[in-house]
PDB file of C-alpha atoms in Angstrom:
ATOM      1  CA  MET A   1      -1.585-128.758 175.014  1.00 69.00           C
ATOM      2  CA  VAL A   2      -2.834-126.412 172.915  1.00 68.00           C
ATOM      3  CA  SER A   3      -6.823-126.651 172.099  1.00 74.00           C
ATOM      4  CA  ILE A   4      -7.637-124.718 169.451  1.00 69.00           C
ATOM      5  CA  THR A   5     -11.672-124.374 168.930  1.00 69.00           C
ATOM      6  CA  LEU A   6     -13.678-123.264 165.944  1.00 63.00           C
ATOM      7  CA  PRO A   7     -17.184-121.807 165.908  1.00 66.00           C
ATOM      8  CA  ASP A   8     -20.437-124.332 164.598  1.00 70.00           C
ATOM      9  CA  ASN A   9     -20.218-122.171 161.503  1.00 69.00           C
ATOM     10  CA  TYR A  10     -16.954-122.030 160.536  1.00 64.00           C
ATOM     11  CA  GLY A  11     -16.333-121.874 156.517  1.00 66.00           C
ATOM     12  CA  PHE A  12     -20.406-121.386 156.232  1.00 68.00           C
ATOM     13  CA  ALA A  13     -19.896-118.373 154.172  1.00 68.00           C
ATOM     14  CA  HIS A  14     -17.450-120.488 151.643  1.00 67.00           C
ATOM     15  CA  GLY A  15     -19.141-123.687 151.565  1.00 74.00           C
ATOM     16  CA  VAL A  16     -22.668-122.060 151.173  1.00 76.00           C
ATOM     17  CA  VAL A  17     -21.682-120.141 147.545  1.00 74.00           C
ATOM     18  CA  VAL A  18     -19.775-123.342 146.542  1.00 76.00           C
ATOM     19  CA  GLY A  19     -22.737-125.135 147.251  1.00 79.00           C
ATOM     20  CA  ASN A  20     -25.190-123.308 145.270  1.00 77.00           C
ATOM     21  CA  TYR A  21     -23.426-123.162 141.438  1.00 74.00           C
ATOM     22  CA  ARG A  22     -22.575-126.471 142.267  1.00 77.00           C
ATOM     23  CA  LYS A  23     -26.067-127.169 142.099  1.00 80.00           C
ATOM     24  CA  ALA A  24     -27.244-124.917 139.838  1.00 76.00           C
ATOM     25  CA  CYS A  25     -25.241-125.810 136.870  1.00 75.00           C
ATOM     26  CA  GLY A  26     -24.685-129.565 138.118  1.00 78.00           C
ATOM     27  CA  ILE A  27     -20.795-130.228 138.272  1.00 77.00           C
ATOM     28  CA  LYS A  28     -20.608-133.612 140.482  1.00 77.00           C
ATOM     29  CA  TYR A  29     -19.123-134.401 143.176  1.00 72.00           C
ATOM     30  CA  PRO A  30     -15.466-134.818 143.075  1.00 73.00           C
ATOM     31  CA  HIS A  31     -15.049-132.805 140.410  1.00 75.00           C
ATOM     32  CA  THR A  32     -13.475-129.317 141.449  1.00 75.00           C
ATOM     33  CA  TYR A  33     -13.611-127.062 138.738  1.00 73.00           C
ATOM     34  CA  ALA A  34     -15.889-126.677 135.481  1.00 74.00           C
ATOM     35  CA  SER A  35     -15.002-128.421 132.271  1.00 75.00           C
ATOM     36  CA  GLN A  36     -14.876-126.316 128.938  1.00 74.00           C
ATOM     37  CA  GLU A  37     -17.491-128.023 128.319  1.00 76.00           C
ATOM     38  CA  GLU A  38     -19.942-127.905 131.043  1.00 72.00           C
ATOM     39  CA  CYS A  39     -18.653-124.591 130.439  1.00 69.00           C
ATOM     40  CA  LYS A  40     -20.394-124.034 127.079  1.00 71.00           C
ATOM     41  CA  LYS A  41     -23.381-125.676 127.840  1.00 72.00           C
ATOM     42  CA  SER A  42     -24.430-123.809 131.169  1.00 66.00           C
ATOM     43  CA  ARG A  43     -23.835-120.360 128.596  1.00 61.00           C
ATOM     44  CA  GLN A  44     -26.449-121.713 126.157  1.00 58.00           C
ATOM     45  CA  LYS A  45     -28.660-122.445 128.916  1.00 57.00           C
ATOM     46  CA  SER A  46     -28.237-119.152 130.726  1.00 50.00           C
ATOM     47  CA  LYS A  47     -28.909-117.021 127.272  1.00 48.00           C
ATOM     48  CA  ILE A  48     -32.021-119.218 127.046  1.00 43.00           C
ATOM     49  CA  LYS A  49     -33.307-119.030 130.310  1.00 45.00           C
ATOM     50  CA  PHE A  50     -32.224-115.360 130.662  1.00 42.00           C
ATOM     51  CA  GLN A  51     -33.219-113.705 127.471  1.00 40.00           C
ATOM     52  CA  LEU A  52     -35.028-110.868 129.266  1.00 34.00           C
ATOM     53  CA  LEU A  53     -32.289-109.744 131.469  1.00 37.00           C
ATOM     54  CA  LEU A  54     -30.010-108.266 129.344  1.00 38.00           C
ATOM     55  CA  ASN A  55     -27.561-111.713 128.452  1.00 37.00           C
ATOM     56  CA  CYS A  56     -24.508-109.903 128.152  1.00 34.00           C
ATOM     57  CA  LEU A  57     -24.258-108.681 131.824  1.00 43.00           C
ATOM     58  CA  ILE A  58     -25.470-112.201 133.303  1.00 49.00           C
ATOM     59  CA  GLN A  59     -22.318-114.986 133.625  1.00 61.00           C
ATOM     60  CA  PRO A  60     -23.148-118.962 132.798  1.00 77.00           C
ATOM     61  CA  ALA A  61     -23.699-120.654 136.097  1.00 77.00           C
ATOM     62  CA  ALA A  62     -20.510-122.679 135.425  1.00 80.00           C
ATOM     63  CA  TYR A  63     -18.271-119.884 135.332  1.00 80.00           C
ATOM     64  CA  LYS A  64     -19.817-118.539 138.587  1.00 82.00           C
ATOM     65  CA  PHE A  65     -18.759-122.024 139.749  1.00 84.00           C
ATOM     66  CA  ASN A  66     -15.698-121.517 139.312  1.00 84.00           C
ATOM     67  CA  CYS A  67     -15.059-118.233 140.613  1.00 85.00           C
ATOM     68  CA  ALA A  68     -16.444-119.579 143.674  1.00 86.00           C
ATOM     69  CA  GLN A  69     -14.283-122.732 143.619  1.00 88.00           C
ATOM     70  CA  ARG A  70     -11.342-120.252 143.165  1.00 88.00           C
ATOM     71  CA  ALA A  71     -12.075-118.166 145.527  1.00 88.00           C
ATOM     72  CA  HIS A  72     -12.226-120.273 148.536  1.00 89.00           C
ATOM     73  CA  ALA A  73      -9.150-122.180 147.067  1.00 90.00           C
ATOM     74  CA  ASN A  74      -6.980-119.294 147.887  1.00 90.00           C
ATOM     75  CA  PHE A  75      -9.623-118.647 151.192  1.00 91.00           C
ATOM     76  CA  LEU A  76      -7.642-122.348 152.030  1.00 90.00           C
ATOM     77  CA  GLU A  77      -4.366-121.448 150.965  1.00 92.00           C
ATOM     78  CA  ASN A  78      -4.074-118.381 153.535  1.00 93.00           C
ATOM     79  CA  ALA A  79      -6.335-119.223 156.164  1.00 92.00           C
ATOM     80  CA  PRO A  80      -4.323-121.439 158.184  1.00 92.00           C
ATOM     81  CA  GLN A  81      -0.246-119.863 158.157  1.00 94.00           C
ATOM     82  CA  THR A  82      -3.114-115.852 158.980  1.00 94.00           C
ATOM     83  CA  MET A  83      -4.717-118.057 161.950  1.00 93.00           C
ATOM     84  CA  LEU A  84      -1.538-119.046 162.849  1.00 94.00           C
ATOM     85  CA  MET A  85      -0.003-115.548 162.515  1.00 95.00           C
ATOM     86  CA  ALA A  86      -2.994-114.449 164.605  1.00 94.00           C
ATOM     87  CA  LEU A  87      -2.573-116.476 167.799  1.00 93.00           C
ATOM     88  CA  VAL A  88       0.994-115.470 167.859  1.00 94.00           C
ATOM     89  CA  ALA A  89       1.050-111.785 167.360  1.00 94.00           C
ATOM     90  CA  GLY A  90      -2.308-112.157 170.311  1.00 92.00           C
ATOM     91  CA  LEU A  91       0.623-113.885 172.498  1.00 91.00           C
ATOM     92  CA  ARG A  92       2.230-109.957 172.102  1.00 92.00           C
ATOM     93  CA  PHE A  93       0.144-107.752 171.464  1.00 93.00           C
ATOM     94  CA  PRO A  94      -4.457-109.303 171.120  1.00 92.00           C
ATOM     95  CA  GLN A  95      -5.655-105.715 170.651  1.00 95.00           C
ATOM     96  CA  THR A  96      -3.691-104.939 167.395  1.00 95.00           C
ATOM     97  CA  ALA A  97      -4.623-108.821 166.245  1.00 94.00           C
ATOM     98  CA  ALA A  98      -7.934-109.107 166.884  1.00 94.00           C
ATOM     99  CA  VAL A  99      -8.405-105.840 164.267  1.00 95.00           C
ATOM    100  CA  LEU A 100      -6.314-107.329 161.968  1.00 96.00           C
ATOM    101  CA  THR A 101      -8.406-110.612 161.983  1.00 94.00           C
ATOM    102  CA  ALA A 102     -11.211-109.057 162.059  1.00 94.00           C
ATOM    103  CA  SER A 103      -9.939-107.241 158.842  1.00 96.00           C
ATOM    104  CA  TRP A 104      -8.810-109.863 157.548  1.00 94.00           C
ATOM    105  CA  VAL A 105     -11.662-111.452 157.553  1.00 92.00           C
ATOM    106  CA  VAL A 106     -14.540-108.784 156.569  1.00 92.00           C
ATOM    107  CA  LEU A 107     -11.703-108.481 153.265  1.00 93.00           C
ATOM    108  CA  ARG A 108     -11.873-112.016 152.776  1.00 91.00           C
ATOM    109  CA  LEU A 109     -15.314-111.426 152.014  1.00 90.00           C
ATOM    110  CA  LEU A 110     -15.275-108.264 150.702  1.00 90.00           C
ATOM    111  CA  PHE A 111     -12.742-110.710 147.703  1.00 89.00           C
ATOM    112  CA  LEU A 112     -15.514-113.435 148.476  1.00 89.00           C
ATOM    113  CA  HIS A 113     -18.243-111.428 147.164  1.00 87.00           C
ATOM    114  CA  GLY A 114     -16.315-109.707 144.356  1.00 86.00           C
ATOM    115  CA  TYR A 115     -14.837-112.426 142.076  1.00 84.00           C
ATOM    116  CA  VAL A 116     -18.259-114.784 142.979  1.00 84.00           C
ATOM    117  CA  MET A 117     -21.104-111.802 142.525  1.00 82.00           C
ATOM    118  CA  SER A 118     -19.311-109.055 139.882  1.00 75.00           C
ATOM    119  CA  ASP A 119     -20.455-108.791 136.994  1.00 74.00           C
ATOM    120  CA  LYS A 120     -16.470-108.286 135.972  1.00 72.00           C
ATOM    121  CA  PRO A 121     -14.614-110.602 133.512  1.00 73.00           C
ATOM    122  CA  ASP A 122     -11.894-113.200 134.695  1.00 72.00           C
ATOM    123  CA  GLY A 123     -12.623-112.279 138.058  1.00 71.00           C
ATOM    124  CA  ASN A 124     -11.421-109.118 138.221  1.00 77.00           C
ATOM    125  CA  GLY A 125     -14.203-108.018 140.566  1.00 77.00           C
ATOM    126  CA  ARG A 126     -12.197-110.220 143.441  1.00 79.00           C
ATOM    127  CA  TYR A 127     -10.057-106.970 143.853  1.00 81.00           C
ATOM    128  CA  ARG A 128     -12.588-105.665 145.449  1.00 82.00           C
ATOM    129  CA  GLY A 129     -10.762-107.330 148.939  1.00 81.00           C
ATOM    130  CA  ILE A 130      -7.309-107.734 147.584  1.00 87.00           C
ATOM    131  CA  LEU A 131      -6.362-105.184 150.752  1.00 91.00           C
ATOM    132  CA  PHE A 132      -6.480-108.295 153.015  1.00 92.00           C
ATOM    133  CA  TRP A 133      -3.565-108.960 151.996  1.00 93.00           C
ATOM    134  CA  LEU A 134      -2.533-105.493 154.453  1.00 96.00           C
ATOM    135  CA  ALA A 135      -4.238-107.189 157.234  1.00 96.00           C
ATOM    136  CA  GLN A 136      -2.581-110.949 156.704  1.00 95.00           C
ATOM    137  CA  GLY A 137       1.142-109.004 156.249  1.00 96.00           C
ATOM    138  CA  GLY A 138       0.384-107.063 159.194  1.00 96.00           C
ATOM    139  CA  LEU A 139      -0.671-109.839 161.736  1.00 96.00           C
ATOM    140  CA  TRP A 140       2.984-111.806 159.936  1.00 96.00           C
ATOM    141  CA  GLY A 141       5.152-109.027 160.706  1.00 97.00           C
ATOM    142  CA  LEU A 142       3.464-108.299 164.306  1.00 96.00           C
ATOM    143  CA  SER A 143       4.419-111.908 165.016  1.00 96.00           C
ATOM    144  CA  VAL A 144       8.107-111.653 163.935  1.00 96.00           C
ATOM    145  CA  PHE A 145       8.118-108.365 166.251  1.00 95.00           C
ATOM    146  CA  GLY A 146       6.172-109.807 168.746  1.00 93.00           C
ATOM    147  CA  VAL A 147       8.952-113.050 169.148  1.00 93.00           C
ATOM    148  CA  ALA A 148      11.630-110.247 167.825  1.00 93.00           C
ATOM    149  CA  LEU A 149      10.833-108.293 171.387  1.00 92.00           C
ATOM    150  CA  ASN A 150      10.583-112.272 172.982  1.00 88.00           C
ATOM    151  CA  LEU A 151      13.682-113.763 172.265  1.00 91.00           C
ATOM    152  CA  GLY A 152      15.409-110.330 173.122  1.00 86.00           C
ATOM    153  CA  SER A 153      13.824-109.660 176.088  1.00 76.00           C
TER     154      SER A 153
END
């Protein structure tokens, strides 16, 4: 049987970001996203609270919470197969798999940061880290290639 050990603070970045925005806008569990009404309330609060800080650049807390949740959900959609492919690729190409996996992690953090911290509308800041797809695709391709080499020999 294979055993995989994850570090203590695994997933810490997403948890902190989502948790901070959940608390800031008062979204209670088990709600995953802020509703339209909560976004409107948050927008009204931010106009009152941050009048001196150029309201046009400040996104309401509920919008930021939804962006943080979406970035987290996107991470969860991609992480399992990427981890599996990193393990499989690492059997045949350990250094290349390590570089691609490290790149994927850094680019995912850029994706998270851009999605949540950007002042761009509609979550378009996420495109800062969109190159994670290249690292992810590289891991997938390397896995398939490694398996094909092993089957052929």
